[in-house]
Coordinates of C-alpha atoms in Angstrom, one line a residue:
M1105 CA 0.0 0.0 0.0
N1106 CA 1.4 3.4 -1.0
K1107 CA 1.8 6.0 1.7
A1108 CA 1.6 9.8 1.9
V1109 CA 4.0 11.3 4.5
A1110 CA 3.0 14.8 5.5
V1111 CA 6.1 16.7 6.7
V1112 CA 5.0 19.4 9.2
G1113 CA 6.9 22.0 11.3
M1114 CA 7.4 25.6 11.8
C1115 CA 9.0 27.9 9.1
G1116 CA 12.7 27.2 8.9
S1117 CA 12.6 23.8 10.7
G1118 CA 13.8 21.8 7.7
K1119 CA 10.7 20.6 6.1
S1120 CA 12.0 21.3 2.6
L1121 CA 15.2 19.4 3.2
L1122 CA 13.3 16.4 4.4
C1123 CA 10.9 16.6 1.4
D1124 CA 14.0 16.7 -0.9
Y1125 CA 15.2 13.5 0.7
F1126 CA 11.9 11.8 0.0
C1127 CA 12.1 13.0 -3.6
K1128 CA 15.6 11.6 -4.0
L1129 CA 14.0 8.2 -3.2
G1130 CA 11.6 8.7 -6.1
W1131 CA 8.6 9.9 -4.1
Q1132 CA 6.3 12.4 -5.8
K1133 CA 5.8 15.7 -3.9
V1134 CA 2.8 17.9 -3.4
Y1135 CA 3.8 21.4 -2.2
F1136 CA 1.0 23.1 -0.2
G1137 CA 2.8 26.4 -0.5
G1138 CA 2.5 26.2 -4.3
V1139 CA -1.2 27.1 -3.9
T1140 CA -0.3 30.4 -2.2
M1141 CA 2.4 31.2 -4.8
T1142 CA 0.1 30.4 -7.7
Q1143 CA -2.7 32.7 -6.3
L1144 CA -0.2 35.5 -5.7
K1145 CA 1.0 35.3 -9.3
K1146 CA -2.6 35.2 -10.6
Q1147 CA -3.4 38.4 -8.8
G1148 CA -0.1 40.1 -9.8
L1149 CA 1.1 40.5 -6.2
P1150 CA 4.7 40.4 -5.2
V1151 CA 5.9 37.4 -3.2
N1152 CA 6.8 38.6 0.3
E1153 CA 5.9 37.5 3.8
Q1154 CA 3.0 40.0 4.2
N1155 CA 1.3 38.9 0.9
E1156 CA 1.9 35.2 1.5
R1157 CA 0.3 35.4 5.0
A1158 CA -2.6 37.5 3.6
M1159 CA -3.2 35.0 0.8
R1160 CA -3.0 32.0 3.1
E1161 CA -5.5 33.6 5.4
S1162 CA -7.7 34.6 2.5
L1163 CA -7.8 31.1 1.1
R1164 CA -8.8 29.8 4.5
K1165 CA -11.5 32.4 4.8
N1166 CA -12.9 31.4 1.5
Y1167 CA -12.6 27.6 1.7
G1168 CA -12.3 27.1 5.5
M1169 CA -9.3 26.0 7.6
G1170 CA -9.0 22.9 5.5
A1171 CA -8.5 25.0 2.3
F1172 CA -5.2 23.6 1.1
A1173 CA -6.2 19.9 1.7
L1174 CA -9.5 20.5 -0.1
L1175 CA -7.7 22.2 -3.1
L1176 CA -5.0 19.5 -3.3
K1177 CA -6.9 16.3 -2.2
D1178 CA -7.5 15.1 -5.8
E1179 CA -3.9 15.6 -6.8
I1180 CA -2.7 13.8 -3.7
L1181 CA -5.1 10.8 -4.3
Q1182 CA -4.0 10.6 -8.0
K1183 CA -0.3 10.6 -7.1
L1184 CA -0.9 8.1 -4.3
Q1185 CA -2.2 5.7 -6.9
E1186 CA 1.1 5.9 -8.7
G1187 CA 3.4 5.6 -5.7
N1188 CA 4.4 7.1 -2.4
V1189 CA 3.9 10.8 -1.9
V1190 CA 5.5 13.4 0.3
L1191 CA 3.3 16.3 1.4
D1192 CA 5.3 19.5 1.9
G1193 CA 3.5 22.0 4.1
L1194 CA 0.3 20.6 5.6
Y1195 CA -0.5 23.3 8.1
S1196 CA -3.8 23.2 9.8
W1197 CA -5.6 20.7 12.0
S1198 CA -8.5 20.9 9.6
E1199 CA -6.3 19.9 6.7
Y1200 CA -5.0 17.0 8.7
L1201 CA -8.5 15.8 9.5
I1202 CA -9.6 16.1 5.8
L1203 CA -6.6 14.1 4.6
K1204 CA -6.9 11.6 7.5
Q1205 CA -10.4 10.9 6.4
A1206 CA -9.5 10.7 2.7
L1207 CA -6.3 8.6 3.2
G1208 CA -6.8 6.7 6.4
N1209 CA -3.8 4.7 7.4
A1210 CA -2.0 5.7 4.2
L1211 CA -1.3 9.0 5.9
L1212 CA 1.7 9.4 8.2
V1213 CA 2.7 12.7 9.8
L1214 CA 6.4 13.4 10.2
A1215 CA 7.1 16.5 12.3
V1216 CA 10.5 18.3 12.1
V1217 CA 11.2 20.4 15.2
T1218 CA 13.9 23.0 15.6
D1219 CA 14.8 25.5 18.4
C1220 CA 13.4 28.9 17.6
G1221 CA 16.7 30.7 17.7
I1222 CA 18.2 28.2 15.3
R1223 CA 15.2 28.7 12.9
K1224 CA 15.7 32.4 13.1
Q1225 CA 19.4 32.1 12.2
R1226 CA 18.7 29.8 9.2
L1227 CA 15.8 31.9 7.9
A1228 CA 18.0 35.1 8.0
M1229 CA 20.5 33.3 5.8
R1230 CA 18.3 31.5 3.3
K1231 CA 18.6 32.6 -0.3
V1232 CA 15.0 32.6 -1.2
R1233 CA 12.7 34.8 0.9
P1234 CA 15.0 35.4 3.9
L1235 CA 13.2 36.6 7.0
T1236 CA 14.3 38.8 9.9
A1237 CA 13.8 37.7 13.5
D1238 CA 10.8 39.9 13.8
E1239 CA 9.3 38.5 10.6
V1240 CA 9.8 35.0 12.0
D1241 CA 8.1 35.9 15.2
A1242 CA 5.2 37.5 13.3
R1243 CA 4.9 34.4 11.0
D1244 CA 5.0 32.0 13.9
K1245 CA 2.3 34.0 15.8
A1246 CA 0.1 34.1 12.7
E1247 CA 0.5 30.4 11.9
I1248 CA -0.2 29.3 15.5
E1249 CA -3.1 31.7 16.1
H1250 CA -4.7 31.8 12.7
S1251 CA -3.7 28.6 10.9
E1252 CA -4.1 25.8 13.5
K1253 CA -0.5 24.8 12.8
G1254 CA 0.2 23.3 16.2
G1255 CA -2.3 20.4 15.8
P1256 CA -0.6 18.4 13.1
I1257 CA 2.8 18.9 14.8
A1258 CA 1.4 17.7 18.2
K1259 CA -0.3 14.7 16.5
A1260 CA 2.7 13.6 14.4
D1261 CA 3.4 9.9 14.1
C1262 CA 7.1 10.6 14.3
Y1263 CA 9.4 13.5 15.3
V1264 CA 12.8 14.6 14.0
I1265 CA 14.8 17.1 16.0
N1266 CA 16.8 19.3 13.5
N1267 CA 19.1 21.4 15.7
G1268 CA 22.3 20.0 14.1
T1269 CA 23.9 19.6 10.8
E1270 CA 22.3 18.5 7.5
Q1271 CA 24.1 15.2 7.8
Q1272 CA 22.5 14.6 11.2
L1273 CA 19.1 15.4 9.7
Q1274 CA 19.8 12.9 6.8
Q1275 CA 20.6 10.2 9.4
Q1276 CA 17.3 10.8 11.2
F1277 CA 15.5 10.6 7.9
E1278 CA 17.2 7.3 7.1
Q1279 CA 16.1 6.0 10.5
F1280 CA 12.5 7.1 9.8
I1281 CA 12.6 5.3 6.4
C1282 CA 14.0 2.1 8.0
R1283 CA 11.3 2.2 10.7
Y1284 CA 8.3 2.9 8.5
F1285 CA 9.4 1.6 5.1
P1286 CA 11.7 -1.4 5.8
N1287 CA 11.5 -2.9 2.4

């Protein structure tokens, strides 16, 4: 039976790196943030933290807190028929519930957790959309208070602590794969 692994965590925790590891194993990826970027481009808005947050909240206002799962569910189900799928960016508890209902035991949640100070350092140095410490705090606050982001992290099937090197994260990923996908 094919599986969908939802990689969850706060901004800068290492979700994208983990998703890249899955893709290197041949998994297909569904990027939840792509919905936000597509909508920003359609509306001719610049990509920045303020517009991204406003768009995420607008989509949730229009479609409910499960917006991204609703908008991506058919794509996920289609890709799941073809093989294993990694879900990059499941945010809300409502999205989790929608996908859990649709996928059942085929859904696993992998949370990547990183100390806030380390996330701030990493986000300040990233090449695409770097964030200041104040922007990280504002995003964290918005995601916790307005996006139900804590639920999927709290309910994860497995946790990876990413306070170290990329090599250490790779090792934890390999342990996850051995545990849940031993073949």
